Short mmCIF file of N, CA and C in Angstrom, two decimals:
data_model
loop_
_atom_site.label_atom_id
_atom_site.label_comp_id
_atom_site.label_asym_id
_atom_site.label_seq_id
_atom_site.Cartn_x
_atom_site.Cartn_y
_atom_site.Cartn_z
N UNK T 1 11.44 37.71 96.01
CA UNK T 1 12.72 37.68 96.70
C UNK T 1 13.86 37.50 95.70
N UNK T 2 13.66 36.62 94.73
CA UNK T 2 14.73 36.39 93.77
C UNK T 2 14.95 37.62 92.88
N UNK T 3 13.92 38.34 92.60
CA UNK T 3 14.07 39.52 91.75
C UNK T 3 14.90 40.58 92.46
N UNK T 4 14.69 40.76 93.74
CA UNK T 4 15.47 41.74 94.49
C UNK T 4 16.93 41.31 94.51
N UNK T 5 17.16 40.03 94.69
CA UNK T 5 18.53 39.52 94.68
C UNK T 5 19.17 39.73 93.31
N UNK T 6 18.41 39.47 92.25
CA UNK T 6 18.92 39.66 90.90
C UNK T 6 19.23 41.13 90.64
N UNK T 7 18.37 42.02 91.10
CA UNK T 7 18.61 43.44 90.91
C UNK T 7 19.87 43.87 91.66
N UNK T 8 20.03 43.39 92.89
CA UNK T 8 21.22 43.72 93.67
C UNK T 8 22.48 43.20 92.98
N UNK T 9 22.40 42.00 92.45
CA UNK T 9 23.56 41.41 91.75
C UNK T 9 23.89 42.21 90.49
N UNK T 10 22.87 42.63 89.78
CA UNK T 10 23.08 43.44 88.58
C UNK T 10 23.72 44.78 88.95
N UNK T 11 23.26 45.39 90.03
CA UNK T 11 23.85 46.65 90.48
C UNK T 11 25.32 46.46 90.88
N UNK T 12 25.61 45.36 91.57
CA UNK T 12 27.00 45.07 91.95
C UNK T 12 27.88 44.90 90.71
N UNK T 13 27.37 44.17 89.74
CA UNK T 13 28.13 43.95 88.51
C UNK T 13 28.34 45.25 87.74
N UNK T 14 27.34 46.10 87.71
CA UNK T 14 27.47 47.39 87.04
C UNK T 14 28.53 48.25 87.73
N UNK T 15 28.56 48.21 89.07
CA UNK T 15 29.58 48.96 89.81
C UNK T 15 30.97 48.43 89.48
N UNK T 16 31.11 47.10 89.37
CA UNK T 16 32.40 46.52 89.02
C UNK T 16 32.83 46.93 87.61
N UNK T 17 31.89 46.93 86.70
CA UNK T 17 32.20 47.34 85.32
C UNK T 17 32.63 48.79 85.29
N UNK T 18 31.93 49.64 86.02
CA UNK T 18 32.27 51.06 86.06
C UNK T 18 33.66 51.23 86.67
N UNK T 19 33.96 50.50 87.73
CA UNK T 19 35.27 50.58 88.36
C UNK T 19 36.36 50.14 87.38
N UNK T 20 36.13 49.06 86.64
CA UNK T 20 37.11 48.60 85.66
C UNK T 20 37.26 49.60 84.53
N UNK T 21 36.16 50.20 84.09
CA UNK T 21 36.23 51.22 83.05
C UNK T 21 37.08 52.40 83.50
N UNK T 22 36.96 52.78 84.76
CA UNK T 22 37.75 53.89 85.29
C UNK T 22 39.24 53.54 85.26
N UNK T 23 39.56 52.31 85.68
CA UNK T 23 40.97 51.86 85.67
C UNK T 23 41.51 51.86 84.24
N UNK T 24 40.74 51.36 83.31
CA UNK T 24 41.16 51.32 81.91
C UNK T 24 41.34 52.73 81.37
N UNK T 25 40.43 53.62 81.69
CA UNK T 25 40.53 55.01 81.22
C UNK T 25 41.79 55.67 81.77
N UNK T 26 42.12 55.38 83.03
CA UNK T 26 43.35 55.94 83.62
C UNK T 26 44.58 55.41 82.89
N UNK T 27 44.60 54.12 82.56
CA UNK T 27 45.73 53.53 81.84
C UNK T 27 45.87 54.12 80.44
N UNK T 28 44.75 54.31 79.76
CA UNK T 28 44.78 54.90 78.42
C UNK T 28 45.32 56.32 78.50
N UNK T 29 44.86 57.07 79.48
CA UNK T 29 45.33 58.45 79.65
C UNK T 29 46.83 58.47 79.96
N UNK T 30 47.27 57.52 80.78
CA UNK T 30 48.69 57.44 81.12
C UNK T 30 49.52 57.12 79.87
N UNK T 31 49.02 56.20 79.03
CA UNK T 31 49.73 55.86 77.80
C UNK T 31 49.76 57.05 76.84
N UNK T 32 48.66 57.79 76.75
CA UNK T 32 48.64 58.98 75.89
C UNK T 32 49.67 59.99 76.37
N UNK T 33 49.75 60.15 77.68
CA UNK T 33 50.71 61.09 78.25
C UNK T 33 52.13 60.63 77.93
N UNK T 34 52.40 59.34 78.05
CA UNK T 34 53.71 58.81 77.72
C UNK T 34 54.04 59.04 76.25
N UNK T 35 53.06 58.80 75.36
CA UNK T 35 53.28 59.01 73.94
C UNK T 35 53.61 60.47 73.64
N UNK T 36 52.88 61.39 74.27
CA UNK T 36 53.14 62.82 74.06
C UNK T 36 54.55 63.18 74.53
N UNK T 37 54.94 62.64 75.70
CA UNK T 37 56.26 62.92 76.22
C UNK T 37 57.34 62.37 75.30
N UNK T 38 57.11 61.18 74.75
CA UNK T 38 58.09 60.60 73.84
C UNK T 38 58.22 61.42 72.56
N UNK T 39 57.10 61.95 72.07
CA UNK T 39 57.15 62.76 70.86
C UNK T 39 57.87 64.08 71.11
N UNK T 40 57.75 64.63 72.32
CA UNK T 40 58.37 65.91 72.63
C UNK T 40 59.87 65.79 72.91
N UNK T 41 60.31 64.60 73.20
CA UNK T 41 61.70 64.38 73.59
C UNK T 41 62.64 64.83 72.48
N UNK T 42 63.63 65.61 72.84
CA UNK T 42 64.60 66.09 71.86
C UNK T 42 65.69 65.04 71.69
N UNK T 43 65.97 64.72 70.43
CA UNK T 43 66.97 63.69 70.14
C UNK T 43 68.30 64.37 69.90
N UNK T 44 69.32 63.93 70.64
CA UNK T 44 70.67 64.41 70.40
C UNK T 44 71.42 63.35 69.61
N UNK T 45 72.60 63.71 69.15
CA UNK T 45 73.34 62.81 68.26
C UNK T 45 73.75 61.50 68.94
N UNK T 46 73.85 61.48 70.27
CA UNK T 46 74.28 60.24 70.94
C UNK T 46 73.10 59.37 71.37
N UNK T 47 71.86 59.77 71.04
CA UNK T 47 70.69 58.99 71.42
C UNK T 47 70.18 58.17 70.24
N UNK T 48 71.01 57.24 69.78
CA UNK T 48 70.63 56.36 68.68
C UNK T 48 70.80 54.92 69.11
N UNK T 49 70.01 54.05 68.50
CA UNK T 49 70.05 52.62 68.79
C UNK T 49 70.49 51.90 67.52
N UNK T 50 71.50 51.06 67.63
CA UNK T 50 71.94 50.27 66.48
C UNK T 50 71.07 49.01 66.44
N UNK T 51 70.37 48.81 65.32
CA UNK T 51 69.47 47.66 65.21
C UNK T 51 70.07 46.55 64.35
N UNK T 52 71.33 46.72 63.95
CA UNK T 52 72.00 45.72 63.13
C UNK T 52 72.05 46.17 61.68
N UNK T 53 72.90 45.52 60.89
CA UNK T 53 73.01 45.86 59.48
C UNK T 53 73.48 47.28 59.26
N UNK T 54 74.24 47.83 60.22
CA UNK T 54 74.75 49.20 60.14
C UNK T 54 73.62 50.23 60.05
N UNK T 55 72.49 49.94 60.69
CA UNK T 55 71.34 50.84 60.72
C UNK T 55 71.18 51.36 62.14
N UNK T 56 71.11 52.68 62.25
CA UNK T 56 70.86 53.30 63.55
C UNK T 56 69.57 54.10 63.46
N UNK T 57 68.76 53.97 64.50
CA UNK T 57 67.51 54.73 64.55
C UNK T 57 67.50 55.55 65.84
N UNK T 58 66.79 56.67 65.83
CA UNK T 58 66.70 57.48 67.06
C UNK T 58 66.06 56.67 68.19
N UNK T 59 66.60 56.85 69.37
CA UNK T 59 66.09 56.13 70.54
C UNK T 59 64.62 56.47 70.79
N UNK T 60 64.24 57.71 70.52
CA UNK T 60 62.86 58.15 70.69
C UNK T 60 61.91 57.33 69.82
N UNK T 61 62.31 57.09 68.56
CA UNK T 61 61.50 56.30 67.64
C UNK T 61 61.43 54.86 68.12
N UNK T 62 62.56 54.34 68.58
CA UNK T 62 62.61 52.98 69.09
C UNK T 62 61.65 52.79 70.26
N UNK T 63 61.68 53.71 71.21
CA UNK T 63 60.78 53.62 72.37
C UNK T 63 59.32 53.76 71.96
N UNK T 64 59.05 54.67 71.03
CA UNK T 64 57.69 54.88 70.55
C UNK T 64 57.13 53.63 69.89
N UNK T 65 57.93 53.00 69.03
CA UNK T 65 57.50 51.79 68.35
C UNK T 65 57.27 50.65 69.34
N UNK T 66 58.17 50.50 70.28
CA UNK T 66 58.03 49.42 71.27
C UNK T 66 56.81 49.65 72.17
N UNK T 67 56.48 50.89 72.41
CA UNK T 67 55.33 51.20 73.25
C UNK T 67 54.02 50.94 72.54
N UNK T 68 53.97 51.20 71.22
CA UNK T 68 52.70 51.19 70.50
C UNK T 68 52.46 50.02 69.55
N UNK T 69 53.50 49.40 69.01
CA UNK T 69 53.29 48.48 67.90
C UNK T 69 53.84 47.07 68.08
N UNK T 70 54.25 46.67 69.27
CA UNK T 70 54.82 45.33 69.44
C UNK T 70 53.78 44.22 69.29
N UNK T 71 52.52 44.55 69.38
CA UNK T 71 51.49 43.52 69.23
C UNK T 71 51.20 43.20 67.77
N UNK T 72 51.69 44.03 66.85
CA UNK T 72 51.46 43.82 65.42
C UNK T 72 52.79 43.93 64.67
N UNK T 73 53.48 42.80 64.43
CA UNK T 73 54.82 42.85 63.85
C UNK T 73 54.90 43.51 62.47
N UNK T 74 53.92 43.28 61.60
CA UNK T 74 54.00 43.87 60.27
C UNK T 74 53.84 45.39 60.34
N UNK T 75 52.99 45.88 61.22
CA UNK T 75 52.84 47.32 61.39
C UNK T 75 54.10 47.91 62.04
N UNK T 76 54.68 47.19 62.99
CA UNK T 76 55.94 47.60 63.61
C UNK T 76 57.01 47.78 62.53
N UNK T 77 57.10 46.80 61.62
CA UNK T 77 58.08 46.82 60.53
C UNK T 77 57.87 48.04 59.63
N UNK T 78 56.63 48.27 59.23
CA UNK T 78 56.31 49.40 58.35
C UNK T 78 56.60 50.73 59.04
N UNK T 79 56.20 50.84 60.30
CA UNK T 79 56.44 52.08 61.04
C UNK T 79 57.93 52.29 61.28
N UNK T 80 58.66 51.21 61.49
CA UNK T 80 60.11 51.30 61.68
C UNK T 80 60.75 51.92 60.45
N UNK T 81 60.33 51.49 59.28
CA UNK T 81 60.89 52.03 58.03
C UNK T 81 60.51 53.50 57.85
N UNK T 82 59.25 53.83 58.09
CA UNK T 82 58.80 55.21 57.82
C UNK T 82 59.20 56.19 58.93
N UNK T 83 58.99 55.82 60.19
CA UNK T 83 59.26 56.75 61.30
C UNK T 83 60.75 57.02 61.47
N UNK T 84 61.59 56.02 61.21
CA UNK T 84 63.03 56.19 61.36
C UNK T 84 63.69 56.68 60.07
N UNK T 85 62.88 56.93 59.04
CA UNK T 85 63.37 57.41 57.74
C UNK T 85 64.47 56.50 57.18
N UNK T 86 64.25 55.21 57.26
CA UNK T 86 65.22 54.26 56.72
C UNK T 86 65.09 54.18 55.20
N UNK T 87 63.87 54.13 54.72
CA UNK T 87 63.60 54.14 53.29
C UNK T 87 62.48 55.13 53.01
N UNK T 88 62.61 55.86 51.92
CA UNK T 88 61.55 56.82 51.56
C UNK T 88 60.44 56.10 50.82
N UNK T 89 59.32 56.76 50.71
CA UNK T 89 58.18 56.20 49.98
C UNK T 89 58.54 55.98 48.51
N UNK T 90 59.27 56.91 47.92
CA UNK T 90 59.69 56.79 46.53
C UNK T 90 60.64 55.62 46.33
N UNK T 91 61.55 55.45 47.30
CA UNK T 91 62.50 54.35 47.22
C UNK T 91 61.79 53.00 47.30
N UNK T 92 60.80 52.90 48.17
CA UNK T 92 60.02 51.67 48.27
C UNK T 92 59.19 51.45 47.01
N UNK T 93 58.62 52.52 46.48
CA UNK T 93 57.73 52.41 45.32
C UNK T 93 58.48 51.98 44.06
N UNK T 94 59.73 52.35 43.95
CA UNK T 94 60.50 52.02 42.75
C UNK T 94 61.29 50.73 42.89
N UNK T 95 61.10 50.02 44.00
CA UNK T 95 61.82 48.77 44.24
C UNK T 95 60.84 47.63 44.38
N UNK T 96 61.40 46.44 44.51
CA UNK T 96 60.57 45.28 44.86
C UNK T 96 61.25 44.58 46.02
N UNK T 97 60.51 43.77 46.71
CA UNK T 97 61.06 43.11 47.89
C UNK T 97 62.14 42.10 47.50
N UNK T 98 61.93 41.40 46.40
CA UNK T 98 62.85 40.34 45.99
C UNK T 98 63.69 40.69 44.77
N UNK T 99 63.22 41.61 43.92
CA UNK T 99 63.93 41.93 42.70
C UNK T 99 63.56 41.02 41.54
N UNK T 100 62.58 40.17 41.72
CA UNK T 100 62.17 39.24 40.67
C UNK T 100 61.06 39.85 39.83
N UNK T 101 60.84 39.27 38.65
CA UNK T 101 59.74 39.71 37.79
C UNK T 101 58.42 39.31 38.44
N UNK T 102 57.40 40.09 38.13
CA UNK T 102 56.08 39.78 38.69
C UNK T 102 55.24 39.02 37.69
N UNK T 103 54.24 38.35 38.17
CA UNK T 103 53.32 37.62 37.31
C UNK T 103 52.45 38.60 36.51
N UNK T 104 52.12 39.74 37.14
CA UNK T 104 51.24 40.70 36.49
C UNK T 104 51.89 41.36 35.27
N UNK T 105 53.19 41.56 35.31
CA UNK T 105 53.87 42.19 34.18
C UNK T 105 55.19 41.45 33.90
N UNK T 106 55.12 40.24 33.32
CA UNK T 106 56.33 39.44 33.11
C UNK T 106 57.25 40.00 32.03
N UNK T 107 56.74 40.87 31.15
CA UNK T 107 57.58 41.42 30.09
C UNK T 107 58.37 42.64 30.54
N UNK T 108 57.90 43.31 31.58
CA UNK T 108 58.60 44.50 32.09
C UNK T 108 59.90 44.09 32.77
N UNK T 109 60.81 45.06 32.81
CA UNK T 109 62.06 44.84 33.54
C UNK T 109 61.74 44.72 35.03
N UNK T 110 62.39 43.80 35.72
CA UNK T 110 62.12 43.70 37.16
C UNK T 110 62.65 44.93 37.90
N UNK T 111 61.96 45.32 38.91
CA UNK T 111 62.41 46.44 39.73
C UNK T 111 63.60 45.99 40.56
N UNK T 112 64.48 46.91 40.91
CA UNK T 112 65.63 46.51 41.74
C UNK T 112 65.16 46.07 43.12
N UNK T 113 65.86 45.11 43.68
CA UNK T 113 65.50 44.60 45.00
C UNK T 113 65.95 45.59 46.08
N UNK T 114 65.22 45.60 47.16
CA UNK T 114 65.66 46.37 48.32
C UNK T 114 66.92 45.72 48.88
N UNK T 115 67.74 46.50 49.56
CA UNK T 115 69.00 45.99 50.10
C UNK T 115 68.73 44.80 51.03
N UNK T 116 69.19 43.59 50.66
CA UNK T 116 68.86 42.41 51.46
C UNK T 116 69.46 42.44 52.87
N UNK T 117 70.63 43.05 53.01
CA UNK T 117 71.25 43.13 54.35
C UNK T 117 70.41 44.03 55.25
N UNK T 118 69.99 45.16 54.69
CA UNK T 118 69.16 46.10 55.45
C UNK T 118 67.81 45.47 55.80
N UNK T 119 67.20 44.79 54.83
CA UNK T 119 65.89 44.18 55.07
C UNK T 119 65.98 43.06 56.11
N UNK T 120 67.06 42.29 56.07
CA UNK T 120 67.24 41.21 57.06
C UNK T 120 67.41 41.81 58.45
N UNK T 121 68.19 42.89 58.55
CA UNK T 121 68.38 43.55 59.85
C UNK T 121 67.06 44.08 60.39
N UNK T 122 66.26 44.71 59.53
CA UNK T 122 64.96 45.24 59.95
C UNK T 122 64.03 44.11 60.38
N UNK T 123 64.03 43.03 59.60
CA UNK T 123 63.17 41.89 59.92
C UNK T 123 63.59 41.24 61.24
N UNK T 124 64.89 41.03 61.43
CA UNK T 124 65.38 40.42 62.67
C UNK T 124 65.07 41.29 63.88
N UNK T 125 65.22 42.59 63.72
CA UNK T 125 64.92 43.50 64.82
C UNK T 125 63.43 43.47 65.17
N UNK T 126 62.59 43.45 64.15
CA UNK T 126 61.14 43.39 64.37
C UNK T 126 60.77 42.09 65.06
N UNK T 127 61.34 40.98 64.61
CA UNK T 127 61.04 39.67 65.20
C UNK T 127 61.46 39.65 66.67
N UNK T 128 62.62 40.23 66.98
CA UNK T 128 63.07 40.22 68.37
C UNK T 128 62.23 41.14 69.26
N UNK T 129 61.85 42.32 68.74
CA UNK T 129 61.06 43.26 69.55
C UNK T 129 59.64 42.77 69.77
N UNK T 130 59.07 42.12 68.75
CA UNK T 130 57.67 41.68 68.83
C UNK T 130 57.54 40.24 69.33
N UNK T 131 58.65 39.62 69.65
CA UNK T 131 58.68 38.23 70.17
C UNK T 131 57.94 37.26 69.25
N UNK T 132 58.25 37.35 67.97
CA UNK T 132 57.65 36.43 67.00
C UNK T 132 58.51 35.17 66.97
N UNK T 133 57.89 34.05 67.19
CA UNK T 133 58.61 32.77 67.20
C UNK T 133 58.72 32.24 65.77
N UNK T 134 59.89 31.65 65.42
CA UNK T 134 60.03 31.07 64.07
C UNK T 134 59.12 29.87 63.88
N UNK T 135 58.78 29.60 62.65
CA UNK T 135 57.95 28.45 62.27
C UNK T 135 56.58 28.45 62.95
N UNK T 136 56.00 29.62 63.05
CA UNK T 136 54.64 29.73 63.60
C UNK T 136 53.76 30.43 62.57
N UNK T 137 52.48 30.36 62.79
CA UNK T 137 51.53 31.03 61.90
C UNK T 137 51.78 32.53 61.91
N UNK T 138 52.09 33.06 63.09
CA UNK T 138 52.34 34.50 63.21
C UNK T 138 53.54 34.92 62.36
N UNK T 139 54.59 34.08 62.32
CA UNK T 139 55.77 34.38 61.53
C UNK T 139 55.45 34.32 60.03
N UNK T 140 54.68 33.34 59.62
CA UNK T 140 54.29 33.22 58.21
C UNK T 140 53.45 34.41 57.79
N UNK T 141 52.51 34.81 58.64
CA UNK T 141 51.66 35.96 58.36
C UNK T 141 52.50 37.24 58.27
N UNK T 142 53.45 37.38 59.18
CA UNK T 142 54.33 38.55 59.17
C UNK T 142 55.13 38.62 57.87
N UNK T 143 55.74 37.51 57.48
CA UNK T 143 56.55 37.49 56.26
C UNK T 143 55.72 37.77 55.01
N UNK T 144 54.51 37.24 54.97
CA UNK T 144 53.68 37.49 53.79
C UNK T 144 53.22 38.95 53.72
N UNK T 145 52.99 39.56 54.87
CA UNK T 145 52.54 40.96 54.89
C UNK T 145 53.66 41.93 54.54
N UNK T 146 54.89 41.64 54.96
CA UNK T 146 55.96 42.59 54.65
C UNK T 146 56.39 42.50 53.20
N UNK T 147 56.05 41.41 52.53
CA UNK T 147 56.36 41.30 51.10
C UNK T 147 55.55 42.31 50.27
N UNK T 148 54.44 42.75 50.79
CA UNK T 148 53.57 43.70 50.08
C UNK T 148 53.96 45.16 50.30
N UNK T 149 55.02 45.40 51.03
CA UNK T 149 55.35 46.77 51.42
C UNK T 149 55.64 47.66 50.20
N UNK T 150 56.29 47.13 49.18
CA UNK T 150 56.60 47.93 47.99
C UNK T 150 55.34 48.22 47.18
N UNK T 151 54.48 47.23 47.05
CA UNK T 151 53.21 47.43 46.33
C UNK T 151 52.37 48.48 47.04
N UNK T 152 52.30 48.40 48.36
CA UNK T 152 51.54 49.38 49.13
C UNK T 152 52.13 50.78 48.98
N UNK T 153 53.45 50.86 48.91
CA UNK T 153 54.11 52.17 48.73
C UNK T 153 53.75 52.76 47.37
N UNK T 154 53.68 51.91 46.33
CA UNK T 154 53.29 52.40 45.00
C UNK T 154 51.86 52.93 45.03
N UNK T 155 50.96 52.22 45.72
CA UNK T 155 49.57 52.67 45.84
C UNK T 155 49.50 54.01 46.59
N UNK T 156 50.23 54.12 47.69
CA UNK T 156 50.23 55.35 48.47
C UNK T 156 50.79 56.52 47.67
N UNK T 157 51.83 56.26 46.89
CA UNK T 157 52.43 57.32 46.07
C UNK T 157 51.47 57.77 44.99
N UNK T 158 50.75 56.82 44.36
CA UNK T 158 49.75 57.16 43.35
C UNK T 158 48.63 58.02 43.96
N UNK T 159 48.18 57.64 45.15
CA UNK T 159 47.13 58.41 45.81
C UNK T 159 47.60 59.81 46.16
N UNK T 160 48.85 59.91 46.63
CA UNK T 160 49.39 61.22 46.97
C UNK T 160 49.53 62.10 45.73
N UNK T 161 49.94 61.51 44.62
CA UNK T 161 50.09 62.27 43.38
C UNK T 161 48.74 62.65 42.78
N UNK T 162 47.74 61.81 42.91
CA UNK T 162 46.42 62.12 42.34
C UNK T 162 45.68 63.17 43.18
N UNK T 163 45.96 63.26 44.46
CA UNK T 163 45.29 64.24 45.29
C UNK T 163 45.88 65.63 45.12
N UNK T 164 47.10 65.70 44.58
CA UNK T 164 47.74 67.02 44.37
C UNK T 164 47.33 67.61 43.10
#
């Protein structure tokens, strides 16, 4: 008797899992459709969002980033820079986040710092969109990850040059 009950319960649970999988699949498909529509959207000159620091980004890019990357602030920040064409890969690769000398090459001339006003505006916008609270582990992790953006750009540029 208990085995039949257990089998029935297992079948019920499997049906629930299948039903939830269907709901999730529909949501994923809906999000994919939204992403495609956002990518197809034509941007006119009046469809820009001012994010502060005299930086304007296309509204399409803003919506795309908010739809896809608000759960990961450092990725949101990186995509904001690349997707909105705020800084080029070469510009990032030839700069440093702070403009200070590095420990790895203390004798070399320090690379020029990225524009602090622009970087503060990008950081503040990312923090507000991703709801990162100050003085939290998430904020510390975010700040440490965005400091590596110039180093990562140099690596990406080297890989792009070596593959050509």
